[in-house]
XYZ file of C-alpha atoms in Angstrom:
607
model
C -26.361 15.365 122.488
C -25.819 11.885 121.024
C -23.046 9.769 122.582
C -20.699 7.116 121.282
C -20.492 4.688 124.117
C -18.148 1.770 124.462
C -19.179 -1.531 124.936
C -16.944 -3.614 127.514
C -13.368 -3.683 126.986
C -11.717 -6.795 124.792
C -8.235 -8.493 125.911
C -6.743 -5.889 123.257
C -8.154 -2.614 124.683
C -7.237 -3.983 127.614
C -3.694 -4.510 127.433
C -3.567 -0.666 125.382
C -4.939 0.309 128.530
C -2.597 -0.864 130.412
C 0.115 0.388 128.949
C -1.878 4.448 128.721
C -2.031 3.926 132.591
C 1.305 3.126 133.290
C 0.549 -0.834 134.007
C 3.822 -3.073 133.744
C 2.721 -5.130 130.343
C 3.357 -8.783 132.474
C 4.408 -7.864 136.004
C 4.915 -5.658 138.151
C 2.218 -4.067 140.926
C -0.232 -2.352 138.921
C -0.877 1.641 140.204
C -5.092 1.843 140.381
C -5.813 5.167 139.014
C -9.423 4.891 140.686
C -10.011 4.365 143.781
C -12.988 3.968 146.196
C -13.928 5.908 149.401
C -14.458 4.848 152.641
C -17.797 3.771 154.105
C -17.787 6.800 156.673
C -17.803 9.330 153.459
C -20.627 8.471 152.175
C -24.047 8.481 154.113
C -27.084 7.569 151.820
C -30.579 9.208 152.305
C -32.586 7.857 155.127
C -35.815 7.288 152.628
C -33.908 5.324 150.047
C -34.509 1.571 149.743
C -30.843 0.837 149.877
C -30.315 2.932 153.458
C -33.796 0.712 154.684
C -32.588 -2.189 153.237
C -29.101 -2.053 154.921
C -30.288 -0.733 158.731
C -33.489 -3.536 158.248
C -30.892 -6.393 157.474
C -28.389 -4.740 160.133
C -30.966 -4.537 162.889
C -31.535 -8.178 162.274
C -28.283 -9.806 162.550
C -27.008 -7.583 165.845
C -29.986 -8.958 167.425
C -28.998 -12.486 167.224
C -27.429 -14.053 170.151
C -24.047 -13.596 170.560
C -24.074 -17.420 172.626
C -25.836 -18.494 169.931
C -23.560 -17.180 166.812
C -20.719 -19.011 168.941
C -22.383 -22.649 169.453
C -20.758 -24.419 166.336
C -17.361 -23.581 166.981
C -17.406 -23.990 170.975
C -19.443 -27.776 170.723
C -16.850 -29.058 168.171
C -14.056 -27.538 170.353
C -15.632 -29.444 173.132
C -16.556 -26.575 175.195
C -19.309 -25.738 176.912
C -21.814 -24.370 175.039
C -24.897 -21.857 176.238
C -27.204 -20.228 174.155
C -29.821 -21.078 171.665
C -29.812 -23.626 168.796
C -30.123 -21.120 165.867
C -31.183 -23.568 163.298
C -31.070 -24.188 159.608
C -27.866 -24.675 158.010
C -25.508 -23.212 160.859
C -26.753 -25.734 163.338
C -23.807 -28.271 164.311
C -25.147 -32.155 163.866
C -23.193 -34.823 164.489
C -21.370 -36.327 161.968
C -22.034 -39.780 162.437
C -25.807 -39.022 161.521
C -25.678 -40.150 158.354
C -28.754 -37.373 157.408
C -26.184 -34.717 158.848
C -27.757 -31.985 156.855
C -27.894 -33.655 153.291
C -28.879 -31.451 150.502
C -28.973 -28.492 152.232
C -30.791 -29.451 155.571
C -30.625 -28.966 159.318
C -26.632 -28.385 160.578
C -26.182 -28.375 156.783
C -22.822 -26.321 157.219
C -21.984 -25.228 161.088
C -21.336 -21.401 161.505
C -21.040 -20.623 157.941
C -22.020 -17.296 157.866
C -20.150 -16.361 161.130
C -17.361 -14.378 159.216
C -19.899 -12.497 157.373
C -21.638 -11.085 159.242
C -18.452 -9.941 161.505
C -17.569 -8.949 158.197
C -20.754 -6.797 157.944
C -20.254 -5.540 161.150
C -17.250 -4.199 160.548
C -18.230 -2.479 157.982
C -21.474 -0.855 159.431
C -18.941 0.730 162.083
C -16.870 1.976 159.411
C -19.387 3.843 157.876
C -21.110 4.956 161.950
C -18.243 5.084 164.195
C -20.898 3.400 166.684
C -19.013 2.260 169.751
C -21.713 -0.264 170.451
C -21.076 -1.606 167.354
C -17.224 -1.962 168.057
C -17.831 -3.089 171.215
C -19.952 -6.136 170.082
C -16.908 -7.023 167.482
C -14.747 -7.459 170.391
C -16.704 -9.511 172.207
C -17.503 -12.456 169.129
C -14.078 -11.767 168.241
C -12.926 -12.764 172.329
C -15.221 -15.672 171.858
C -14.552 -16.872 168.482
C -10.589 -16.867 169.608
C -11.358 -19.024 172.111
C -12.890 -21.912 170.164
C -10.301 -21.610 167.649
C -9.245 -25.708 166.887
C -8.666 -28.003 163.707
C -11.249 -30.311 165.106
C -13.765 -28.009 163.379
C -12.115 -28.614 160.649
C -11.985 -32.343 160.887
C -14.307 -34.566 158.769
C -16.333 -30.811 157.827
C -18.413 -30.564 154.560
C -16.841 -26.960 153.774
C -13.369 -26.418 155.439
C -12.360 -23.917 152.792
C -15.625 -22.303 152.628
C -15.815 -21.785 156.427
C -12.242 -20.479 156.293
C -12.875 -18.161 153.625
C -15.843 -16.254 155.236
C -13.409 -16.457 158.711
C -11.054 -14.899 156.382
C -13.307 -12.046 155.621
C -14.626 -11.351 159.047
C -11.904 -11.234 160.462
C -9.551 -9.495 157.395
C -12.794 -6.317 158.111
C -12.507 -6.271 161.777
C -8.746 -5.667 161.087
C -9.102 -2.933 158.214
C -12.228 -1.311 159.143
C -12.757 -1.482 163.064
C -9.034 -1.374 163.597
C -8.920 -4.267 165.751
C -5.593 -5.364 166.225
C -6.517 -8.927 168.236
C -8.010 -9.854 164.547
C -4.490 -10.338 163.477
C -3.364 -12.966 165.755
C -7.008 -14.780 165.255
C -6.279 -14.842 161.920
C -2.866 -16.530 161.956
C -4.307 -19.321 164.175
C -7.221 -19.951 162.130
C -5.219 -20.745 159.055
C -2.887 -22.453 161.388
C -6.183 -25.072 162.455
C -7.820 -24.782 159.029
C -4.758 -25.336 156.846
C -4.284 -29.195 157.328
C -7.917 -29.597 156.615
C -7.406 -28.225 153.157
C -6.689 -29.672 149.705
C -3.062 -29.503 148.592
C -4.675 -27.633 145.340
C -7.664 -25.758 144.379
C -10.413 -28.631 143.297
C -12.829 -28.312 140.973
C -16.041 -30.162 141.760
C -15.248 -33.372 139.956
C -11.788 -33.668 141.399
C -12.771 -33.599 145.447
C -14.703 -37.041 145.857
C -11.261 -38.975 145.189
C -9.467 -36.238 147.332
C -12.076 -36.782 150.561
C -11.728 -40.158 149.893
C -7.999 -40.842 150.541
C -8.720 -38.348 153.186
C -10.373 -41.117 154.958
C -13.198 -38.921 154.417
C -16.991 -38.881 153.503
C -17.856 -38.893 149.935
C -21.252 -37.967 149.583
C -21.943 -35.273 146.272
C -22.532 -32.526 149.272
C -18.701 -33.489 150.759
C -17.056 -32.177 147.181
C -19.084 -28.776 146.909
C -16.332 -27.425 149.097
C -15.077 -24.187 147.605
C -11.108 -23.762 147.802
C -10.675 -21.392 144.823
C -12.225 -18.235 146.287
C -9.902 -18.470 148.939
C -7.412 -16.432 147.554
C -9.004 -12.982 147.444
C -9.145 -12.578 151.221
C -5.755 -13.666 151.504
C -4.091 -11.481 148.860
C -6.321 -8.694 150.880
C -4.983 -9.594 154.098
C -1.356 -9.438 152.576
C -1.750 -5.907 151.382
C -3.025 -4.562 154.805
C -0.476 -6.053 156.952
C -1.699 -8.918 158.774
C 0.860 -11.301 157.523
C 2.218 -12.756 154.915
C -0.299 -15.367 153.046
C 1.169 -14.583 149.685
C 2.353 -18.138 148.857
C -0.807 -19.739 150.241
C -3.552 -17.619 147.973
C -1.245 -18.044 144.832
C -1.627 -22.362 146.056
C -5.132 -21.834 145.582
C -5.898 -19.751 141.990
C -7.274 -21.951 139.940
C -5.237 -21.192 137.238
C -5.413 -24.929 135.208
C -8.771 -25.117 134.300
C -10.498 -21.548 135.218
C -7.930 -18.646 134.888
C -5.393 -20.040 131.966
C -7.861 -21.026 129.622
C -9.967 -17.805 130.174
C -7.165 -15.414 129.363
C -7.163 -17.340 126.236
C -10.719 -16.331 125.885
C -12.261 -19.654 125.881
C -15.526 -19.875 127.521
C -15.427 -22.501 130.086
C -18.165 -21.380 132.155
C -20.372 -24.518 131.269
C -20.822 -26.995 134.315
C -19.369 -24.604 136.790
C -20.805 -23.144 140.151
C -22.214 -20.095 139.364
C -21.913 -18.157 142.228
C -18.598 -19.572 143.731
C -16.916 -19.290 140.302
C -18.146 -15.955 139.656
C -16.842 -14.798 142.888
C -13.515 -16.323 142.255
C -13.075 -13.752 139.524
C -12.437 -11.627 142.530
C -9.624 -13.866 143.514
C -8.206 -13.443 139.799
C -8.393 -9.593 140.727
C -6.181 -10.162 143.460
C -3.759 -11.731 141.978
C -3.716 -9.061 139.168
C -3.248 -6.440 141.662
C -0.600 -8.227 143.859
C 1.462 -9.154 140.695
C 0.978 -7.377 137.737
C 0.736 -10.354 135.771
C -2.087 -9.451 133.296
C -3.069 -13.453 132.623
C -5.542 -12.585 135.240
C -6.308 -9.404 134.235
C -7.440 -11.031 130.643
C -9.323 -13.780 132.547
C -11.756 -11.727 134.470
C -12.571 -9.594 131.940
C -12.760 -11.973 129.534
C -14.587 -14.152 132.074
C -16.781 -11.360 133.246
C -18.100 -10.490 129.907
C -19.187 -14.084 129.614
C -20.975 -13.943 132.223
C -22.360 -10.880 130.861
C -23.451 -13.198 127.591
C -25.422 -14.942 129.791
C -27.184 -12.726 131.894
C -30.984 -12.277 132.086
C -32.225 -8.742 131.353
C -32.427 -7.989 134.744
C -28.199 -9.038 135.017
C -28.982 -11.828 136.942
C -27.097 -14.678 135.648
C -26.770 -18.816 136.589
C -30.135 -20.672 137.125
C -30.214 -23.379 139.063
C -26.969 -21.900 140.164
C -24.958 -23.131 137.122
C -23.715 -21.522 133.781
C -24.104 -22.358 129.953
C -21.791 -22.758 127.089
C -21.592 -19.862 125.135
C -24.052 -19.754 122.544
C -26.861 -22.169 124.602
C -30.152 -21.921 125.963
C -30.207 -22.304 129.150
C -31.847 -18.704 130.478
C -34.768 -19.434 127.784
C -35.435 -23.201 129.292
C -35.092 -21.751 132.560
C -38.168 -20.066 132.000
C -40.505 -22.997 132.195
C -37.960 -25.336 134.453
C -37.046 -23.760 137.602
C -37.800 -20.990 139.967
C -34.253 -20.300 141.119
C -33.258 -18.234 138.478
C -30.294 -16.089 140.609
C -28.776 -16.604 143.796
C -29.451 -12.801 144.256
C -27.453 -12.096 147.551
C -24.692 -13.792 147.180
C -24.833 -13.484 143.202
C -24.711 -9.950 143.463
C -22.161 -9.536 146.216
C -19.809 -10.842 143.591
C -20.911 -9.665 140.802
C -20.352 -6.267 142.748
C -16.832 -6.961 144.048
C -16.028 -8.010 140.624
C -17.939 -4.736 138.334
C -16.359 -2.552 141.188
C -12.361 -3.716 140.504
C -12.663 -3.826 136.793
C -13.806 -0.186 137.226
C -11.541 1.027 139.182
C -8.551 -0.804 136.672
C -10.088 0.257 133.413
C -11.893 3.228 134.127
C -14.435 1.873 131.728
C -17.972 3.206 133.111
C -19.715 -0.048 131.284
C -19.018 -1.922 135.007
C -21.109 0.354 136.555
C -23.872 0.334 134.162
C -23.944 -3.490 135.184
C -23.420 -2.841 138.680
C -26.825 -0.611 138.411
C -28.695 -3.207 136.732
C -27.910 -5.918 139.089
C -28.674 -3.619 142.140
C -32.214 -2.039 141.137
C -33.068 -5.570 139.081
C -32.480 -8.218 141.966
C -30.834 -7.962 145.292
C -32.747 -3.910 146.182
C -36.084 -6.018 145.658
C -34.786 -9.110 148.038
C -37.570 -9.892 150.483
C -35.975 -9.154 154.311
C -33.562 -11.184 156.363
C -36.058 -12.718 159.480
C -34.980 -13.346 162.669
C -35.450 -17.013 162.697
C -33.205 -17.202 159.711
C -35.249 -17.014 156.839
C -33.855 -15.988 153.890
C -34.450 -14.664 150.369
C -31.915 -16.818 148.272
C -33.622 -17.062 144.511
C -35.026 -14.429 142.247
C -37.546 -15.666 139.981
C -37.370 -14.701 136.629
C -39.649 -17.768 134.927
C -42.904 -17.528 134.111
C -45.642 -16.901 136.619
C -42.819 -15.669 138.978
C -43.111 -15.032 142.659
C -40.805 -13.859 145.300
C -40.193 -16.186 147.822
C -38.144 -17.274 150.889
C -35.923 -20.440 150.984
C -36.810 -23.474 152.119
C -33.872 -23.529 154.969
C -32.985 -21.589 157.865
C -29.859 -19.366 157.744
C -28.201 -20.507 154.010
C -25.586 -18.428 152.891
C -27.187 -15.511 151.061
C -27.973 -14.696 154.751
C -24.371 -14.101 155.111
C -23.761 -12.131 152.254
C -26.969 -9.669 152.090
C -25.080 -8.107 155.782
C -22.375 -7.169 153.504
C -23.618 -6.312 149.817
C -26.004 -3.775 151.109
C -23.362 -2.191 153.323
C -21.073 -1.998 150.234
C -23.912 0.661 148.741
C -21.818 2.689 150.172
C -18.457 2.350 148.492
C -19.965 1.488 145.157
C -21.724 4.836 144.697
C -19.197 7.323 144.260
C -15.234 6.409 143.215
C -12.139 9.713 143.310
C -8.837 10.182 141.451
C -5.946 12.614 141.525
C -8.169 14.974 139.608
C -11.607 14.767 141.282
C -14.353 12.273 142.156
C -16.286 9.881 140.217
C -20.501 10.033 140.615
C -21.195 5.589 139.570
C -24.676 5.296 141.271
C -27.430 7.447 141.481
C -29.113 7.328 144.951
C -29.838 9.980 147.401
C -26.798 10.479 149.257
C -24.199 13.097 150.451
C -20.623 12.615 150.162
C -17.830 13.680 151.768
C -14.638 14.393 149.982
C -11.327 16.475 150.146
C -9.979 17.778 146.649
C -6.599 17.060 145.515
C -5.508 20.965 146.353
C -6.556 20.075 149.948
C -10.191 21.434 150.510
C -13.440 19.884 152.185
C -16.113 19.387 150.624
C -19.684 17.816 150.464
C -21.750 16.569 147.577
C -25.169 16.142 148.000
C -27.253 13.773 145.607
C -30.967 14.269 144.698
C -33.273 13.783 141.944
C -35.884 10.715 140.840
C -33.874 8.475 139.315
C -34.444 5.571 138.531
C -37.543 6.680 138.122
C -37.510 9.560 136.151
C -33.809 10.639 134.451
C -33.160 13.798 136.693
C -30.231 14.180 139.154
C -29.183 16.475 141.200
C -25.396 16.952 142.593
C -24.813 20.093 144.895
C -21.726 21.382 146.312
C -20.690 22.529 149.919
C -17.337 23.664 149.814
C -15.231 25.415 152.706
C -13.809 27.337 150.085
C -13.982 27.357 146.288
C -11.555 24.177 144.729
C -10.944 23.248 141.134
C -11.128 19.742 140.259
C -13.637 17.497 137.709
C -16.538 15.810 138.932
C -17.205 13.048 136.836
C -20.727 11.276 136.315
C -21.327 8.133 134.728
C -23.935 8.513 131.287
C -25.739 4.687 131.496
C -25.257 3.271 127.788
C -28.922 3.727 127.470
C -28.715 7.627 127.405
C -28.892 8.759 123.858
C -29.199 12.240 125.012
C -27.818 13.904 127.834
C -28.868 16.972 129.422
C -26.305 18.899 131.511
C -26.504 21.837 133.230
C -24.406 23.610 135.639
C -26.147 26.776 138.061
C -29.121 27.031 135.014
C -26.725 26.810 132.567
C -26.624 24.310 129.559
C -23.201 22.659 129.039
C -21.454 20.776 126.457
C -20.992 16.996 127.163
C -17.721 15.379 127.069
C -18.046 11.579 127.446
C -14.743 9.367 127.882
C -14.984 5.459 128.604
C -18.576 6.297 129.460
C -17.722 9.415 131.882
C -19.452 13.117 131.349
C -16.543 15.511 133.060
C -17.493 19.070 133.965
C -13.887 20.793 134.983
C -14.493 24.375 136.993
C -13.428 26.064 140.188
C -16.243 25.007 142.855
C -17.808 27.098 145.553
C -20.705 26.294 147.866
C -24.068 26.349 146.158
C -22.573 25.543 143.025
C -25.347 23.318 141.600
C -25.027 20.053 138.602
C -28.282 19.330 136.507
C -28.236 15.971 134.596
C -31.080 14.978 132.720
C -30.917 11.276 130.971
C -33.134 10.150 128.579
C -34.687 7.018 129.475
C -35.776 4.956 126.689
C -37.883 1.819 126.807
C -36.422 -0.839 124.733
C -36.836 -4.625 124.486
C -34.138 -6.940 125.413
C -34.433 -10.944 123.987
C -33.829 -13.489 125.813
C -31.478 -14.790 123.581
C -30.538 -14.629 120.327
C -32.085 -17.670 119.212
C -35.794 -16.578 120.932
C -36.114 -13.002 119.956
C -39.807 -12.955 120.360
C -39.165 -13.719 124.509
C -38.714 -10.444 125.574
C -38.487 -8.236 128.561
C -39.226 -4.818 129.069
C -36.788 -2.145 130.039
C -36.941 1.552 130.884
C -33.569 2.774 131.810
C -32.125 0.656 134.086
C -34.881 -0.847 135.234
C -36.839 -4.258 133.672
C -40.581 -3.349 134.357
C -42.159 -6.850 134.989
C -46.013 -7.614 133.795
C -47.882 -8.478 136.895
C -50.506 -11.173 137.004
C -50.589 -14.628 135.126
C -53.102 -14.310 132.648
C -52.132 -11.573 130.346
C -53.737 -10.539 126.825
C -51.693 -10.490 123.646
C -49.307 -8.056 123.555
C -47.223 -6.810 120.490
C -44.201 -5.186 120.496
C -45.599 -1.795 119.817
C -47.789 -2.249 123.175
C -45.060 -2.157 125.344
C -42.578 -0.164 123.476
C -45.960 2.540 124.223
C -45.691 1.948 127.539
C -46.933 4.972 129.513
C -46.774 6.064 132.875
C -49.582 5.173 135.777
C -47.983 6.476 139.202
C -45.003 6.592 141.018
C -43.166 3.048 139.796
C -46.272 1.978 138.038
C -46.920 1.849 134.185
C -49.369 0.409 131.964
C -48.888 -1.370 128.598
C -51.983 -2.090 125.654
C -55.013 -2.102 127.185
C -54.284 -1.435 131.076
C -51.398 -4.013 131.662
C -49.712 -3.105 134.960
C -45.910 -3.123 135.119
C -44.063 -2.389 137.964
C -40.002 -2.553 138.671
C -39.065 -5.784 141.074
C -38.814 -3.596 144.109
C -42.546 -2.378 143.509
C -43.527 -6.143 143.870
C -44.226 -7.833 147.021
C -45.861 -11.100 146.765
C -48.055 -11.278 143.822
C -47.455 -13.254 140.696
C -45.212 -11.137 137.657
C -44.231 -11.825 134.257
C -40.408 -11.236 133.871
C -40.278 -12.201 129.647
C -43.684 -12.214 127.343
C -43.865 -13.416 123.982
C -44.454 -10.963 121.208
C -45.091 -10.872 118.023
């Protein structure tokens, strides 16, 4: 059956929303009538790219040394310090070399992605329970609290972007091991950080004369620092119970030049960071949720869907890590001018803290239909974190693309790939009073109780992305009413559903198919999507640069010297093995995680 699917939601449906959920209309803690699961309820299936992808990366960083992780923060405490150098950016150099990692070179920023990957950490026990795992936490956390001084702070290229990925370490070893000691480390690290930091969030253009009556450096790389995406952790940290940093995150939203005029829905994106602004969307989230006040409610989503405007078909977004105006060209030049066309691991660990919040406050499915498209698109396809530090950082969506590592050891999508690919987990499947939410379809088996009190399991099969079939079983102690709830991707026309053999009809609301019953083990849910191929322009003003997409996923020409093709050729595009297809006359296509190193064709002209 045909479906009428929303589009994302404007400031207006948004504040009617609101109000149908029981939102205050300007303050007042909003109640989130979604919410997520835990990482221990969901386990995804050992064959699927995101379950190798997460134990590959995890494997990885719990085999670094734990002297070595430590050897910033203990040399610029003035301790001893054992252990290897580990190179790259989170070497410390000292800062009276005046080529003290310039640009993005060797000791570029000391123990950046420390925080992260405790962060990570703590979430890969959450979702194991391994002791070993916990165990380890203690010990970096014992060794980190030891080295705990302002004098890292002092004369630092990043204080608040060291801080913040402190922040979320240790915030994660709080809420997720249930390590108390991360409390007390994190009241002393905003005790040594805070005099390092600005007495406002600065935008890029503001810090040089800040640093400089600092008595500071004032070298371009000394006003990248980062202070607005500070105050997501800190809000977070609030709401668990480690303190009260309230009055510190609200000193930090950028409200001025980033959040006010946004809720006024003017696009101010141009110029800006892409990744670091992007993520402070999650910071405007925050402040939502810990107030009420919907200013930031209208600026995310307003600034979200922006973003959205901007996005290349795969929903990668910001080459050369910066945004566009609204209306400009940027993505189409970026074809033929750079190879850094997303900051994939980072990029999409915002873009899915971001799609996840404004799903759970609007209930609007359209989030996850993005979330899907950045996941399968980009950062499933990353090449693998390598011991030595290096790191897939770009995706390459010009022509003659290729995936490649970056040129330094250890940059910060090395932090953030630890914790994107363990938040698979949470982003997959969402519950309310009335039942659970199905967002992403990956092989997986959850574990839920309904709201009348019973176990359950739901197990998650089929060949989608693939193909449009999924699966959703039930285990069920005994048999429970409440609604399961699947997302329909915008793309489905039709939707098949069919519950123990039998065809049902399709209710769809904000982008959610609900099938209501009483559920008993070996109860079984059919979907069937139809997955069209369609061709997405670059932009409006180049509708003849194209890409190719087939459900969620962009199918990318491979090779660089490709015949003619019309639009008819690939709209025919026809099937040639499993995650292979063929367009005119024997074209291969394959989706980005089919590709390894060979040369692909995101866009092609047509006709």
């Amino acid at each position: 059956m045909r479906i009428d699917r929303r589009t994302f939601v404007g400031t207006a449906a948004m504040a009617a929303a609101a109000g149908r959920m029981g939102w205050a209309a300007e303050t007042g803690a909003p109640k989130l009538e979604i919410d997520e699961f835990g990482y221990g309820d969901v386990s995804l299936g050992a064959e699927t790219l995101n379950e190798k992808q997460f134990r590959a990366t995890q494997a990885t960083l719990q085999g670094l040394d734990e002297d070595g992780l430590l050897k910033p923060f203990r040399v610029r405490a003035g301790m001893a310090a054992p252990g290897p150098d580990m190179g790259g950016w989170y070497d410390y150099v000292d800062p009276s070399d005046k080529t003290n990692g310039v640009g993005g070179a060797h000791g570029f920023c000391p123990g950046s992605t420390f925080g992260q990957w405790v962060s990570s950490f703590a979430r890969t026990y959450a979702a194991d329970r391994d002791p070993a795992v916990r165990a380890k936490l203690v010990r970096l956390l014992d060794m980190y609290g030891a080295t705990i001084t302002g004098k890292f702070y002092t004369n630092f290229r990043f204080p608040a972007y060291v801080y913040e990925k402190l922040n979320v370490g240790l915030l994660d070893a709080y809420r997720y091991a249930d390590l108390p000691q991360a409390k007390e480390l994190f009241a002393r690290t905003a005790e040594a950080a805070g005099p390092h930091l600005p007495p406002r969030p600065l935008d890029r253009d503001e810090q040089k004369a800040w640093r400089i009556s600092n008595g500071e450096r004032s070298t371009e790389d000394f006003t990248w620092d980062e202070s607005y995406t500070l105050p997501e952790n800190l809000f977070l940290a609030t709401r668990v119970g480690m303190g009260d940093y309230r009055s510190l995150a609200k000193r930090y939203l950028l409200d001025r030049t980033w959040f006010d005029p946004l809720s006024r829905n003017e696009n101010v994106l141009d110029g800006h960071h892409a990744y670091s602004y992007c993520n402070s969307l999650n910071s405007g989230m925050q402040a939502y949720l810990d107030s009420g006040d919907t200013k930031y409610l209208r600026a995310v989503t307003n600034g979200f869907r922006m973003i959205r405007e901007q996005s290349f078909a795969t929903g990668g977004w910001g080459p050369q890590e910066g945004f566009d105006h609204a209306g400009g060209d940027k993505l189409y030049r970026s074809l033929t001018h750079t190879k850094a066309s997303f900051e994939t691991p980072c990029g999409s660990y915002a873009h899915f803290k971001v799609t996840r919040s404004l799903l759970r406050v609007t209930g609007d499915a359209a989030y996850g239909d993005s979330m899907e498209r950045v996941m399968y698109n980009t950062i499933l396809g990353a090449l693998p974190l390598e011991s030595d530090g290096t790191s897939f950082y770009y995706s390459d969506f010009g022509a003659n693309g290729r995936k490649a590592y970056h040129n330094d050891k250890w940059p910060c999508c090395s932090g953030t790939i630890g914790q994107v690919t363990a938040d698979y987990r949470v982003s997959t499947y969402f519950r309310d009073a009335k039942g659970v939410f199905v967002n992403l379809y990956v092989p997986s088996t959850l574990s839920f109780t309904t709201p009348d009190g019973v176990r359950g399991k739901m197990v998650q099969a089929g060949g989608y992305p693939l193909d449009g079939r999924v699966t959703l079983r039930m285990e069920m102690t005994r048999p429970s009413a409440f609604a399961l709830r699947f997302r329909v991707p915008a793309f489905s026309k039709t939707t098949v559903v069919r519950v123990n053999g039998k065809a049902q009809p399709l209710t769809a609301t904000r982008g959610w198919g609900t099938v209501s019953r009483r559920w008993q083990s070996g109860d079984q849910v059919e979907l069937h999507f139809e997955m069209p191929a369609r061709l997405e322009a670059i932009d409006a003003r180049h509708p003849e640069t194209v890409a190719l997409v087939k459900g969620p996923l962009v199918l990318f020409a491979m090779g660089n010297e490709l015949p003619a093709l019309t639009r008819q050729d690939l709209l025919g595009v026809r099937p040639a093995g499993s995650g292979v297809w063929t367009v005119g006359k024997g074209v291969e296509m394959r989706t980005f995680c089919g590709i390894g190193r060979e040369t692909y064709q995101t866009y092609l002209t047509v006709g």
